[in-house]
Short mmCIF file of C-alpha atoms in Angstrom, two decimals:
data_model
loop_
_atom_site.label_atom_id
_atom_site.label_comp_id
_atom_site.label_asym_id
_atom_site.label_seq_id
_atom_site.Cartn_x
_atom_site.Cartn_y
_atom_site.Cartn_z
CA MET A 1476 0.00 0.00 0.00
CA PHE A 1477 2.76 2.50 0.94
CA LYS A 1478 4.57 2.04 -2.38
CA ARG A 1479 1.39 2.93 -4.25
CA PHE A 1480 1.17 6.30 -2.45
CA SER A 1481 4.88 7.08 -2.62
CA GLY A 1482 5.35 6.46 -6.33
CA GLY A 1483 6.78 2.95 -6.28
CA GLY A 1484 9.15 3.06 -3.34
CA GLU A 1485 12.07 4.94 -4.95
CA GLN A 1486 14.32 6.26 -2.22
CA ALA A 1487 16.33 8.97 -4.03
CA TRP A 1488 15.69 11.99 -6.24
CA PRO A 1489 18.03 13.36 -8.93
CA LEU A 1490 20.17 16.18 -7.57
CA SER A 1491 20.03 17.98 -10.91
CA LYS A 1492 16.23 18.22 -10.79
CA ILE A 1493 16.26 19.51 -7.22
CA VAL A 1494 18.88 22.15 -8.05
CA SER A 1495 16.93 23.19 -11.14
CA ALA A 1496 13.77 23.57 -9.04
CA LEU A 1497 15.67 25.68 -6.47
CA GLU A 1498 17.05 27.92 -9.22
CA THR A 1499 13.56 28.37 -10.65
CA ALA A 1500 11.80 28.98 -7.34
CA TYR A 1501 14.26 31.43 -5.76
CA ASP A 1502 16.17 34.56 -6.72
CA ALA A 1503 19.56 32.88 -6.28
CA ALA A 1504 20.78 29.36 -5.56
CA ASP A 1505 24.55 28.92 -5.28
CA GLU A 1506 26.49 25.87 -4.17
CA ILE A 1507 28.49 26.84 -1.10
CA GLY A 1508 30.02 23.53 -0.12
CA GLU A 1509 30.36 19.81 -0.47
CA ASP A 1510 31.61 17.24 2.01
CA GLY A 1511 31.40 13.62 0.90
CA PRO A 1512 27.75 12.95 0.11
CA LEU A 1513 26.57 16.29 1.56
CA ARG A 1514 25.91 19.22 -0.83
CA VAL A 1515 24.95 22.63 0.57
CA PHE A 1516 23.36 25.49 -1.37
CA GLY A 1517 22.95 29.08 -0.27
CA ILE A 1518 19.56 30.46 -1.26
CA GLU A 1519 18.38 34.06 -1.49
CA ASP A 1520 14.68 34.73 -1.82
CA ARG A 1521 13.36 38.30 -1.73
CA GLY A 1522 16.00 39.43 0.73
CA VAL A 1523 15.85 36.34 2.97
CA ASN A 1524 18.89 34.05 3.01
CA PHE A 1525 18.93 30.39 4.03
CA VAL A 1526 20.63 27.12 3.18
CA VAL A 1527 19.39 23.89 1.67
CA ALA A 1528 21.49 20.83 2.44
CA MET A 1529 21.14 17.64 0.44
CA MET A 1530 22.42 14.22 1.46
CA GLN A 1531 23.23 12.00 -1.50
CA THR A 1532 23.26 8.21 -1.50
CA GLY A 1533 27.06 8.49 -1.74
CA PRO A 1534 29.70 11.05 -2.73
CA GLY A 1535 29.06 12.26 -6.27
CA THR A 1536 26.13 9.93 -6.99
CA GLY A 1537 23.76 12.75 -7.89
CA MET A 1538 20.88 11.02 -6.09
CA VAL A 1539 19.46 12.73 -2.98
CA THR A 1540 17.91 10.84 -0.05
CA GLU A 1541 17.34 13.71 2.41
CA LEU A 1542 16.93 17.48 2.24
CA GLY A 1543 17.32 19.99 5.03
CA PHE A 1544 16.39 23.67 5.19
CA LEU A 1545 17.94 26.07 7.69
CA ALA A 1546 17.49 29.79 8.35
CA ARG A 1547 19.10 31.82 11.14
CA PHE A 1548 17.52 34.99 12.50
CA ILE A 1549 19.90 37.33 14.34
CA GLY A 1550 19.02 40.36 16.45
CA PHE A 1551 15.30 39.82 16.97
CA PRO A 1552 13.87 40.13 20.50
CA VAL A 1553 12.42 36.64 20.87
CA ASP A 1554 11.10 34.86 23.95
CA ALA A 1555 9.59 31.43 24.63
CA GLY A 1556 6.04 32.70 24.06
CA ILE A 1557 6.88 34.01 20.60
CA ILE A 1558 8.61 30.75 19.67
CA GLN A 1559 5.59 28.73 20.84
CA GLY A 1560 3.27 30.91 18.79
CA VAL A 1561 5.44 30.58 15.70
CA ASN A 1562 5.79 26.80 16.09
CA ARG A 1563 2.02 26.36 16.32
CA ASN A 1564 1.66 27.86 12.85
CA LEU A 1565 4.50 26.13 10.99
CA HIS A 1566 3.87 23.44 8.37
CA ILE A 1567 7.15 21.56 7.86
CA SER A 1568 9.53 23.39 10.19
CA VAL A 1569 10.42 23.93 13.80
CA ALA A 1570 11.77 27.14 15.34
CA SER A 1571 14.32 26.92 18.14
CA MET A 1572 16.58 29.28 20.08
CA GLU A 1573 20.30 28.56 20.25
CA GLY A 1574 21.94 31.22 22.36
CA PRO A 1575 20.69 34.62 21.20
CA ASP A 1576 19.77 33.43 17.70
CA LEU A 1577 16.58 31.87 16.38
CA PHE A 1578 16.87 28.97 13.94
CA LEU A 1579 14.17 27.68 11.62
CA MET A 1580 14.77 24.10 10.50
CA ALA A 1581 12.97 21.60 8.29
CA GLY A 1582 13.86 18.19 6.94
CA VAL A 1583 12.44 15.97 4.24
CA GLN A 1584 13.22 12.31 3.64
CA VAL A 1585 12.78 11.35 0.01
CA THR A 1586 10.21 8.69 -0.89
CA GLY A 1587 8.74 7.89 -4.26
CA ALA A 1588 9.68 9.14 -7.68
CA TYR A 1589 10.63 12.79 -8.07
CA ASP A 1590 7.63 14.91 -8.98
CA GLN A 1591 8.13 18.60 -9.76
CA GLY A 1592 4.66 19.54 -8.50
CA GLN A 1593 5.12 17.79 -5.17
CA PHE A 1594 8.58 19.28 -4.69
CA SER A 1595 7.16 22.74 -5.47
CA LEU A 1596 4.66 22.20 -2.65
CA ILE A 1597 7.54 21.47 -0.26
CA LEU A 1598 9.31 24.66 -1.36
CA GLU A 1599 6.11 26.68 -0.91
CA ALA A 1600 5.57 25.20 2.56
CA TRP A 1601 9.13 26.25 3.49
CA ARG A 1602 8.50 29.75 2.08
CA ARG A 1603 5.29 29.98 4.13
CA ASP A 1604 7.15 28.87 7.26
CA LEU A 1605 9.72 31.61 6.65
CA MET A 1606 6.92 34.18 6.34
CA VAL A 1607 5.19 32.92 9.50
CA THR A 1608 8.47 33.12 11.40
CA LEU A 1609 9.28 36.62 10.14
CA HIS A 1610 5.80 37.78 11.02
CA GLY A 1611 5.99 36.22 14.48
CA ILE A 1612 9.33 37.75 15.40
CA SER A 1613 8.78 41.16 13.80
CA GLY A 1614 6.25 42.13 16.47
CA GLY A 1615 4.30 44.35 14.10
CA ASP A 1616 0.76 44.33 12.84
CA HIS A 1617 1.83 43.54 9.27
CA ALA A 1618 -0.13 41.15 7.11
CA PHE A 1619 1.66 38.08 5.72
CA ALA A 1620 1.31 39.56 2.23
CA ASP A 1621 3.39 42.58 3.33
CA LEU A 1622 6.37 40.37 4.14
CA PHE A 1623 6.88 39.18 0.55
CA PRO A 1624 5.63 41.87 -1.87
#
């Protein structure tokens, strides 16, 4: 039953398709590092910077088994109540304080065949989580639409 819903049980997506989707979805996507099977890309989207890390099945295989998203927010006055409020509204992420900085993290384990539409939904969920976090820590009365004109 699970294989039917996940597209046949494939456990890796082509790195080239993921990178292409990142380049299409965001203003900039630049590779910033590689360590064995780990590839890390710096992403810029409408003034917000974050990283996407991809774990391949092995060094240089070009097949990704896991993706991680990470954003760091520096200099915002954040307390436990704000973090709880933000976390209640996130789709695929979790917000956490580490020292004075707030981190937004999400992870996806690949299942099924790569599908551009489904991956676009993951990217949109991450974008929404970024907006929810920015709104929650900004402390203003701005609408979500004001965050990403």
